[in-house]
mmCIF file of C-alpha atoms in Angstrom:
data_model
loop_
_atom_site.group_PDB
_atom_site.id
_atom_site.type_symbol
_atom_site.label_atom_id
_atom_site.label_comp_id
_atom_site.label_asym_id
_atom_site.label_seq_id
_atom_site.Cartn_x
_atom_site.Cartn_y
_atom_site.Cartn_z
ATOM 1 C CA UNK A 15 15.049 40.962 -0.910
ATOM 2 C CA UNK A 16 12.338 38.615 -0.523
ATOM 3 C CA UNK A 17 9.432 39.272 -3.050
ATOM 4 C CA UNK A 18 6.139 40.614 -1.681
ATOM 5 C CA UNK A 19 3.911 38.602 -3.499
ATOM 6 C CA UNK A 20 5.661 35.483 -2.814
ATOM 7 C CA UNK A 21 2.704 33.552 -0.682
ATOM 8 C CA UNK A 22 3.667 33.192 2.855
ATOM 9 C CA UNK A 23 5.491 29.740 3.698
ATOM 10 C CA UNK A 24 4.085 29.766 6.785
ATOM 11 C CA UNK A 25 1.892 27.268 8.885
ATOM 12 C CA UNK A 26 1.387 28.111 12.089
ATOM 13 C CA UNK A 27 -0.316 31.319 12.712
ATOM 14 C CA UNK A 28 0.412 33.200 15.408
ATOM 15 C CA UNK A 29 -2.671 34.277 17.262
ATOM 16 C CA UNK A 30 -3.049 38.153 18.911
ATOM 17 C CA UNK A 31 -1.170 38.364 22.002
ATOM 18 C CA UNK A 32 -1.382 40.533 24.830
ATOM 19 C CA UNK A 33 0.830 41.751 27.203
ATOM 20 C CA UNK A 34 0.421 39.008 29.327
ATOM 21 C CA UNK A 35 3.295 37.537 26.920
ATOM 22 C CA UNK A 36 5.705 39.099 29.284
ATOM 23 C CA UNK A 37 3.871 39.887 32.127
ATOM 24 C CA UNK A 38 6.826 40.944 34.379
ATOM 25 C CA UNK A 39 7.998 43.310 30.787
ATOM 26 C CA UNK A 40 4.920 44.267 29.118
ATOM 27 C CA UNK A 41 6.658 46.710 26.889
ATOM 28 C CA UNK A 42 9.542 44.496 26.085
ATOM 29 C CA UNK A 43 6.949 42.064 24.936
ATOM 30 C CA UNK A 44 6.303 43.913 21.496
ATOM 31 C CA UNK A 45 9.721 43.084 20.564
ATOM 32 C CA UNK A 46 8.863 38.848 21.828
ATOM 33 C CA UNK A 47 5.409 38.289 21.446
ATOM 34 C CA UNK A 48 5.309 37.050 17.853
ATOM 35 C CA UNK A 49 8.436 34.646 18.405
ATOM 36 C CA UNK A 50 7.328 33.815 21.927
ATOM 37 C CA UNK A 51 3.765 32.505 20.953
ATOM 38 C CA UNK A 52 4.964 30.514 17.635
ATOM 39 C CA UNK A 53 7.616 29.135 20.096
ATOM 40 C CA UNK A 54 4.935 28.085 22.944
ATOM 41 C CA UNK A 55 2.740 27.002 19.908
ATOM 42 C CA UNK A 56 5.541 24.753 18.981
ATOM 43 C CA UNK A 57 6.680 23.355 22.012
ATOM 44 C CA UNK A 58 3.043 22.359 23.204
ATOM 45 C CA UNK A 59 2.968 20.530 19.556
ATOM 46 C CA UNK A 60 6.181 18.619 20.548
ATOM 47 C CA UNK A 61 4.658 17.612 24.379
ATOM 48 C CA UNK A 62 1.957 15.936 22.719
ATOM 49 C CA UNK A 63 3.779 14.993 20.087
ATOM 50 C CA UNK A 64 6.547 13.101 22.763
ATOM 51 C CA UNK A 65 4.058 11.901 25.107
ATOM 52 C CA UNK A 66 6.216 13.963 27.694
ATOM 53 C CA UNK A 67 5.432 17.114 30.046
ATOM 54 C CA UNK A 68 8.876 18.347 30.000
ATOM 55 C CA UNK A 69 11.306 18.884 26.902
ATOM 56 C CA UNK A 70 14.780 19.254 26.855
ATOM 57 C CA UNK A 71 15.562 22.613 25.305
ATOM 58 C CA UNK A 72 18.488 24.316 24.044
ATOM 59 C CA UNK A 73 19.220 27.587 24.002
ATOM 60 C CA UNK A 74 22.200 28.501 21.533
ATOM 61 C CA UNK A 75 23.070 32.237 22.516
ATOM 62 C CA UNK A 76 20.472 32.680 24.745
ATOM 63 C CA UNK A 77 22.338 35.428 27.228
ATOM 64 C CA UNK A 78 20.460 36.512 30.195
ATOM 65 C CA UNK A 79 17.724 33.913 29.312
ATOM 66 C CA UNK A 80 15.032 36.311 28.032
ATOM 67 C CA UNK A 81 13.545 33.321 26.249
ATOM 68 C CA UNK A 82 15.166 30.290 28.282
ATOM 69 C CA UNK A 83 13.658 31.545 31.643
ATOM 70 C CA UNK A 84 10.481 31.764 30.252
ATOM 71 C CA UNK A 85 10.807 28.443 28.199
ATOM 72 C CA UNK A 86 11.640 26.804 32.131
ATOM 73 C CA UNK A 87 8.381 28.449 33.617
ATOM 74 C CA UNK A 88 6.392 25.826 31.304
ATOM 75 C CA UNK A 89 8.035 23.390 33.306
ATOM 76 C CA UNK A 90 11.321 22.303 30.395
ATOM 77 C CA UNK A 91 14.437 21.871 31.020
ATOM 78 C CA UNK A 92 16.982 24.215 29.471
ATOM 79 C CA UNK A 93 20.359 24.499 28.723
ATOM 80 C CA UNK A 94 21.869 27.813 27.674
ATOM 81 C CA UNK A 95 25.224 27.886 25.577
ATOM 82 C CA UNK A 96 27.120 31.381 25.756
ATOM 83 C CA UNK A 97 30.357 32.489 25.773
ATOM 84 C CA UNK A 98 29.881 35.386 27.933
ATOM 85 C CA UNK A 99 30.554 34.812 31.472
ATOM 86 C CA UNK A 100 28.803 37.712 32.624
ATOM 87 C CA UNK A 101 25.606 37.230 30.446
ATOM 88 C CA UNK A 102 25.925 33.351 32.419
ATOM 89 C CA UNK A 103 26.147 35.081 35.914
ATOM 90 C CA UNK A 104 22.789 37.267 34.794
ATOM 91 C CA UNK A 105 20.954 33.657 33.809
ATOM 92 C CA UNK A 106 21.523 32.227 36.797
ATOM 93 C CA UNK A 107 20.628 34.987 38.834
ATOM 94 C CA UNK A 108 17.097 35.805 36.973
ATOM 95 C CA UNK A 109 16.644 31.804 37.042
ATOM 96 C CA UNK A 110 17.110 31.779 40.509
ATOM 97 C CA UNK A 111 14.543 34.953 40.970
ATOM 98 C CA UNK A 112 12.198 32.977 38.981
ATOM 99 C CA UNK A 113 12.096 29.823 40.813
ATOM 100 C CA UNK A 114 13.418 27.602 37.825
ATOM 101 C CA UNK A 115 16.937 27.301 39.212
ATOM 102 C CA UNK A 116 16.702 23.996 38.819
ATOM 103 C CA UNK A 117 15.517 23.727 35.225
ATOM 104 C CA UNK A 118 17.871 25.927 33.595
ATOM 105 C CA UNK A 119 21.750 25.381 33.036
ATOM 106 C CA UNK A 120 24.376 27.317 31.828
ATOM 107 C CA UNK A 121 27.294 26.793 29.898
ATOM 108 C CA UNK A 122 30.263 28.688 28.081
ATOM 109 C CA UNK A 123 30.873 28.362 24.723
ATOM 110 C CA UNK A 124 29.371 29.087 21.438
ATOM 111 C CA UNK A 125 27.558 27.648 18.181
ATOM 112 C CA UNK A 126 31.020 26.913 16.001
ATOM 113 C CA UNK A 127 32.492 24.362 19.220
ATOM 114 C CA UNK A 128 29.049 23.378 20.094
ATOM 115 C CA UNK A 129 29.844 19.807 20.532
ATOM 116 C CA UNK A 130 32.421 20.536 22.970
ATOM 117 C CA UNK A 131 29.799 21.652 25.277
ATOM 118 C CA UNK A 132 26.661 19.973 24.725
ATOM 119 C CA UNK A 133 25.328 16.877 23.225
ATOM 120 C CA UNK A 134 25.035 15.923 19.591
ATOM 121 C CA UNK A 135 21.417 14.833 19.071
ATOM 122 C CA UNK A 136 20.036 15.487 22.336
ATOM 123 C CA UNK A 137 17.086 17.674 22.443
ATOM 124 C CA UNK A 138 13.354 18.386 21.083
ATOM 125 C CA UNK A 139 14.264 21.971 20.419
ATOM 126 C CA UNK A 140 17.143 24.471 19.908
ATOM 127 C CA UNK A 141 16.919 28.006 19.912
ATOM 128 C CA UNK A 142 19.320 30.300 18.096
ATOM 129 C CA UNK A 143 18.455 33.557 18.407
ATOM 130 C CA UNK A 144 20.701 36.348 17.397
ATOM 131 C CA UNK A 145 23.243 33.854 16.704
ATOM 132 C CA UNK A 146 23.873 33.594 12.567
ATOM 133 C CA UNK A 147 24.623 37.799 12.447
ATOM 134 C CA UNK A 148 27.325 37.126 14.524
ATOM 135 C CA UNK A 149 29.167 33.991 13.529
ATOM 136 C CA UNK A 150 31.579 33.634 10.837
ATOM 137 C CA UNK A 151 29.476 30.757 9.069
ATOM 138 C CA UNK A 152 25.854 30.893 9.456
ATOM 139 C CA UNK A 153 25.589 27.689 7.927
ATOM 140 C CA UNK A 154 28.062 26.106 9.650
ATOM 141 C CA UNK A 155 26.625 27.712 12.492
ATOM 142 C CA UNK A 156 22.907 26.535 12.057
ATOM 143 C CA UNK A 157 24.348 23.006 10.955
ATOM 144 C CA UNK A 158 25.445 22.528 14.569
ATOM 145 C CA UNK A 159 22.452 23.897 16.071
ATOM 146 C CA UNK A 160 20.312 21.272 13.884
ATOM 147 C CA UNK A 161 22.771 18.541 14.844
ATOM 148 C CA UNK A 162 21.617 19.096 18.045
ATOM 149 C CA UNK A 163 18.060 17.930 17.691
ATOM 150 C CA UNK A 164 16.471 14.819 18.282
ATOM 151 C CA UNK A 165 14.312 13.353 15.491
ATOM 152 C CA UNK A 166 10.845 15.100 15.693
ATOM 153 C CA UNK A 167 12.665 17.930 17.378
ATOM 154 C CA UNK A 168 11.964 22.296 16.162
ATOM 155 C CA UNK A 169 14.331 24.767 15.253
ATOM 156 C CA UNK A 170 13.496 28.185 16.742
ATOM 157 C CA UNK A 171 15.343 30.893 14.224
ATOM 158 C CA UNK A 172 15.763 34.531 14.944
ATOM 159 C CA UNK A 173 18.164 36.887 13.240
ATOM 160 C CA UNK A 174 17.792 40.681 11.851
ATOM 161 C CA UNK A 175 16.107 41.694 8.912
ATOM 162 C CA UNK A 176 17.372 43.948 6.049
ATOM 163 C CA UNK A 177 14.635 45.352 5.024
ATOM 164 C CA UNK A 178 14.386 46.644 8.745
ATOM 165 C CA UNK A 179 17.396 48.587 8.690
ATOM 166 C CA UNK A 180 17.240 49.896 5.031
ATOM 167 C CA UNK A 181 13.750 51.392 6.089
ATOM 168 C CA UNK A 182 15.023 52.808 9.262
ATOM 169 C CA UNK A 183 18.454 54.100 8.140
ATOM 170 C CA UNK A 184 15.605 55.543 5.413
ATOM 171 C CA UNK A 185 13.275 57.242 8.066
ATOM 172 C CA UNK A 186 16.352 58.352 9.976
ATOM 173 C CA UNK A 187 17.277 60.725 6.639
ATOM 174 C CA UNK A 188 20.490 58.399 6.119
ATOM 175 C CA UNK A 189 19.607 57.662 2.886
ATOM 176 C CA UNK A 190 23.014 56.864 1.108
ATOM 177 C CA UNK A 191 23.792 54.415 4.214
ATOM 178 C CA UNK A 192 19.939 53.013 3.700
ATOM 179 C CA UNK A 193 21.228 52.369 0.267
ATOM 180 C CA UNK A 194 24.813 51.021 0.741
ATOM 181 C CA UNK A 195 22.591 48.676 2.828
ATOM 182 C CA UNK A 196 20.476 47.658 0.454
ATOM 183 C CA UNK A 197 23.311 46.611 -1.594
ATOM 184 C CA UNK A 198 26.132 45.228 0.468
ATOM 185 C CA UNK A 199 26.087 41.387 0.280
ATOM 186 C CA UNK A 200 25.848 41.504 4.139
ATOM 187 C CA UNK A 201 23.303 44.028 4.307
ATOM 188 C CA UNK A 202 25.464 46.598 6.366
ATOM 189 C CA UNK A 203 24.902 50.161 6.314
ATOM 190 C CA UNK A 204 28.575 51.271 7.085
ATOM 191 C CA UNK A 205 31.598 50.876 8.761
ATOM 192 C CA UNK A 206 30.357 51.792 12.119
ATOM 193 C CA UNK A 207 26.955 49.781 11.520
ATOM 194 C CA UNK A 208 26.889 47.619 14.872
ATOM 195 C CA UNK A 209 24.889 44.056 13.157
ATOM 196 C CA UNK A 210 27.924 41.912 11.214
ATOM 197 C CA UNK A 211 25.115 40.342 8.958
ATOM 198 C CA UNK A 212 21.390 40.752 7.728
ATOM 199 C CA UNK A 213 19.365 38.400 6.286
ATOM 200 C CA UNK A 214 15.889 38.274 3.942
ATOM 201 C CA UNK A 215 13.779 35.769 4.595
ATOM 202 C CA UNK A 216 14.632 33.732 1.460
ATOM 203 C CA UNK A 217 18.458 33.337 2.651
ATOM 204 C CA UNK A 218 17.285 32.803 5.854
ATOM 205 C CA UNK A 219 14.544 29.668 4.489
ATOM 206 C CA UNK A 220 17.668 28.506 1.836
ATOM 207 C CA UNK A 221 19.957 28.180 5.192
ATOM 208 C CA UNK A 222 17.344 26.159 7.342
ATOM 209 C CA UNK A 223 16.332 23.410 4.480
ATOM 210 C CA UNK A 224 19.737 24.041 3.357
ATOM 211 C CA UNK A 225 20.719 22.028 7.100
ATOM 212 C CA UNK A 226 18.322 19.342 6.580
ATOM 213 C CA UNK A 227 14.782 20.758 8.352
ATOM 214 C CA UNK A 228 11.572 21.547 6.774
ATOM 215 C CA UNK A 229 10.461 25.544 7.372
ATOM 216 C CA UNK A 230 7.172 25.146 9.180
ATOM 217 C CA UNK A 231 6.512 28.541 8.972
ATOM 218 C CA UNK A 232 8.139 32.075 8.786
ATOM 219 C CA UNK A 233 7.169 35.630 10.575
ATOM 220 C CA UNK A 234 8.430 39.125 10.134
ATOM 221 C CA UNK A 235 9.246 40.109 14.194
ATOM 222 C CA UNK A 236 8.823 44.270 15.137
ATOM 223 C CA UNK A 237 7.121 45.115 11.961
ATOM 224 C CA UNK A 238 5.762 48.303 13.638
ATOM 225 C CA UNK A 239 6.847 48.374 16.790
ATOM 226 C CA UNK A 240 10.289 50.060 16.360
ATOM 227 C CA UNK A 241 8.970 52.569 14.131
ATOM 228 C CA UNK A 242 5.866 53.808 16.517
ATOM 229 C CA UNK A 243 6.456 56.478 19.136
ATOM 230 C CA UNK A 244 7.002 54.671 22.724
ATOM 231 C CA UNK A 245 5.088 57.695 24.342
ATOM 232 C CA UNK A 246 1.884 56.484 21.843
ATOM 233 C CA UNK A 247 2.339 53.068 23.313
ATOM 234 C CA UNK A 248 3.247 54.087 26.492
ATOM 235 C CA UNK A 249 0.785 57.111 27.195
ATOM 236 C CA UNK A 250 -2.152 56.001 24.897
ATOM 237 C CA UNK A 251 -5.228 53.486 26.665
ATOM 238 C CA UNK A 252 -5.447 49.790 25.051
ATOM 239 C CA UNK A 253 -2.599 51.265 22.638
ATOM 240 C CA UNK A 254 0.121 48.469 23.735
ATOM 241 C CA UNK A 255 -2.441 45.587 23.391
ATOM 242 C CA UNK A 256 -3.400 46.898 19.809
ATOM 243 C CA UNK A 257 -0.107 47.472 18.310
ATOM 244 C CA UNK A 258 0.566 43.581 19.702
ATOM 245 C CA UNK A 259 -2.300 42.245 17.819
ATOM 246 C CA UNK A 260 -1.240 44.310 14.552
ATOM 247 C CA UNK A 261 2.423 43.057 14.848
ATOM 248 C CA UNK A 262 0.622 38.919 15.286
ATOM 249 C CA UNK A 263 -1.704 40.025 12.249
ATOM 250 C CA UNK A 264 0.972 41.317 9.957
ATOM 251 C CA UNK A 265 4.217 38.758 11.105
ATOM 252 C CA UNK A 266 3.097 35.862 8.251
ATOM 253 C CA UNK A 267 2.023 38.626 5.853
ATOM 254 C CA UNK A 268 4.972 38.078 3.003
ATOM 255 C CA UNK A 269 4.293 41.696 2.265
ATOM 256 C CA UNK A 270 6.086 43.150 5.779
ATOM 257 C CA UNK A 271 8.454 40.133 6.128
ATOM 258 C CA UNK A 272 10.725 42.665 3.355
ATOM 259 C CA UNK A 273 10.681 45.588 5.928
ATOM 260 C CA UNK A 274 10.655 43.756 9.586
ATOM 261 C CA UNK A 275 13.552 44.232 12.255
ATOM 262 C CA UNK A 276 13.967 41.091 12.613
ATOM 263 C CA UNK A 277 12.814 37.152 10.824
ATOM 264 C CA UNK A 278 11.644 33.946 12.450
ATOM 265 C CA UNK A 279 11.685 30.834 10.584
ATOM 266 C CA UNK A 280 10.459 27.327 12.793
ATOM 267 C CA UNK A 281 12.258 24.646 11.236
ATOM 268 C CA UNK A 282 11.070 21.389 11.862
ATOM 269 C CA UNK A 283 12.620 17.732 11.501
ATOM 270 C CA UNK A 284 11.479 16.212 8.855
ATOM 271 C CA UNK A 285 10.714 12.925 10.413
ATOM 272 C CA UNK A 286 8.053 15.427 12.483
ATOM 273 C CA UNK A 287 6.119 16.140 9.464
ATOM 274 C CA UNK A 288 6.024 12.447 7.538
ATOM 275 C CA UNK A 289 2.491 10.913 8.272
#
């Protein structure tokens, strides 16, 4: 696991959010709002940095387009790789409810034929989220989705944390499954444990400059939020806002990156960072 008194890598802080992160799902935002503002953060870095309003953005395993549809309301253009058809139908259809029909694309297929479907080199950021758990290489897998970027171009990485499910297995009294977690090279708690593969941050940080990019910064994602009651959140004045603004606080903290649900890493071109 990563050590907790290894100094954070990170860069870019993410400042406290509110529920206005998700306005139309405020309390789906406290599992987004940390990846969600170090993502905007990003992408407004990259306008300026292009000298264009509107990037082209991909979305490696984006589904329904809980990021993608959002990513197209700041006025990008987005193309969403997936091989489920139905997950496709439910993009297009909360696209079209969202007015940004015509900024978001989707198209079957997945990270290991990437190439088949998209175009080598062509955009200022990729997104895989949820992806590396699931494919049979995650470097293989994140190789493609860097291959994908222009020069200059961000890498937006999200996959599940071991520490996160050792602690929860933990708190749910499964202790010897916490601990065949801790110890099983893909950080499974069993055969019926649903998540393929976990990562810590440092395999997660090897993988990205292991593909070439430069980790501009890394967050632990739903540090607290999956372990708080939802009636607190839910039932408790100014209790939702708070909790965000802890989970923003404590996502570059080194410390919780060892016991968060999930990691972020932004990866970043290298040619981005040369002055």
């Amino acid at each position: 696991m990563s050590d907790p008194m290894r100094p954070p890598v990170s860069h870019h802080r993410p400042q406290p959010t509110s529920p206005r992160s998700d306005p139309s799902r405020p309390r789906a935002s406290l599992r987004t709002a940390v990846v969600w503002d170090v993502l905007k953060e990003a992408l407004d870095r990259r306008v300026k940095a292009a000298g264009r309003e509107s990037l082209d953005v991909l979305d490696t395993g984006g589904g329904s387009g809980n990021f993608a549809v959002p990513v197209a309301r700041l006025g990008h253009r987005v193309t969403v790789v997936d091989p489920s058809p139905n997950a496709l139908f439910a993009l297009e259809r909360r696209a079209a409810e969202a007015g940004v029909a015509d900024r978001v694309q989707g198209v079957q297929g997945d990270a290991h034929g990437l190439f088949d479907v998209v175009e080598r080199g062509g955009y200022d950021a990729v997104l895989c989220h949820g992806v590396l758990e699931y494919v049979d290489d995650p470097a293989e897998g994140l190789r493609n989705a860097v291959g994908a970027l222009r020069p200059g171009g961000v890498l937006s990485l999200l996959a599940a944390g071991l520490g996160g499910a050792v602690l929860a297995r933990a708190l749910a009294g499964h202790f010897t499954e916490a601990r065949h977690a801790l110890g099983d090279p893909d950080g499974r708690w069993g055969e019926g444990d649903p998540v393929p593969r976990r990562f810590t941050a440092d395999q997660l940080t090897d993988l990205v400059e292991g593909a070439g990019l430069r980790v501009g910064g890394v967050h632990g994602v739903r540090v607290f939020a999956d372990l708080v009651p939802g009636v607190l959140v839910d039932t408790e004045p100014g209790a939702l806002d708070a909790l965000l603004k802890l989970e923003a606080a404590a996502a570059e903290v080194a410390a919780f990156h060892s016991v968060a649900t999930q990691l972020h890493v932004l990866g970043e071109t290298r040619e981005s960072t040369e002055t």
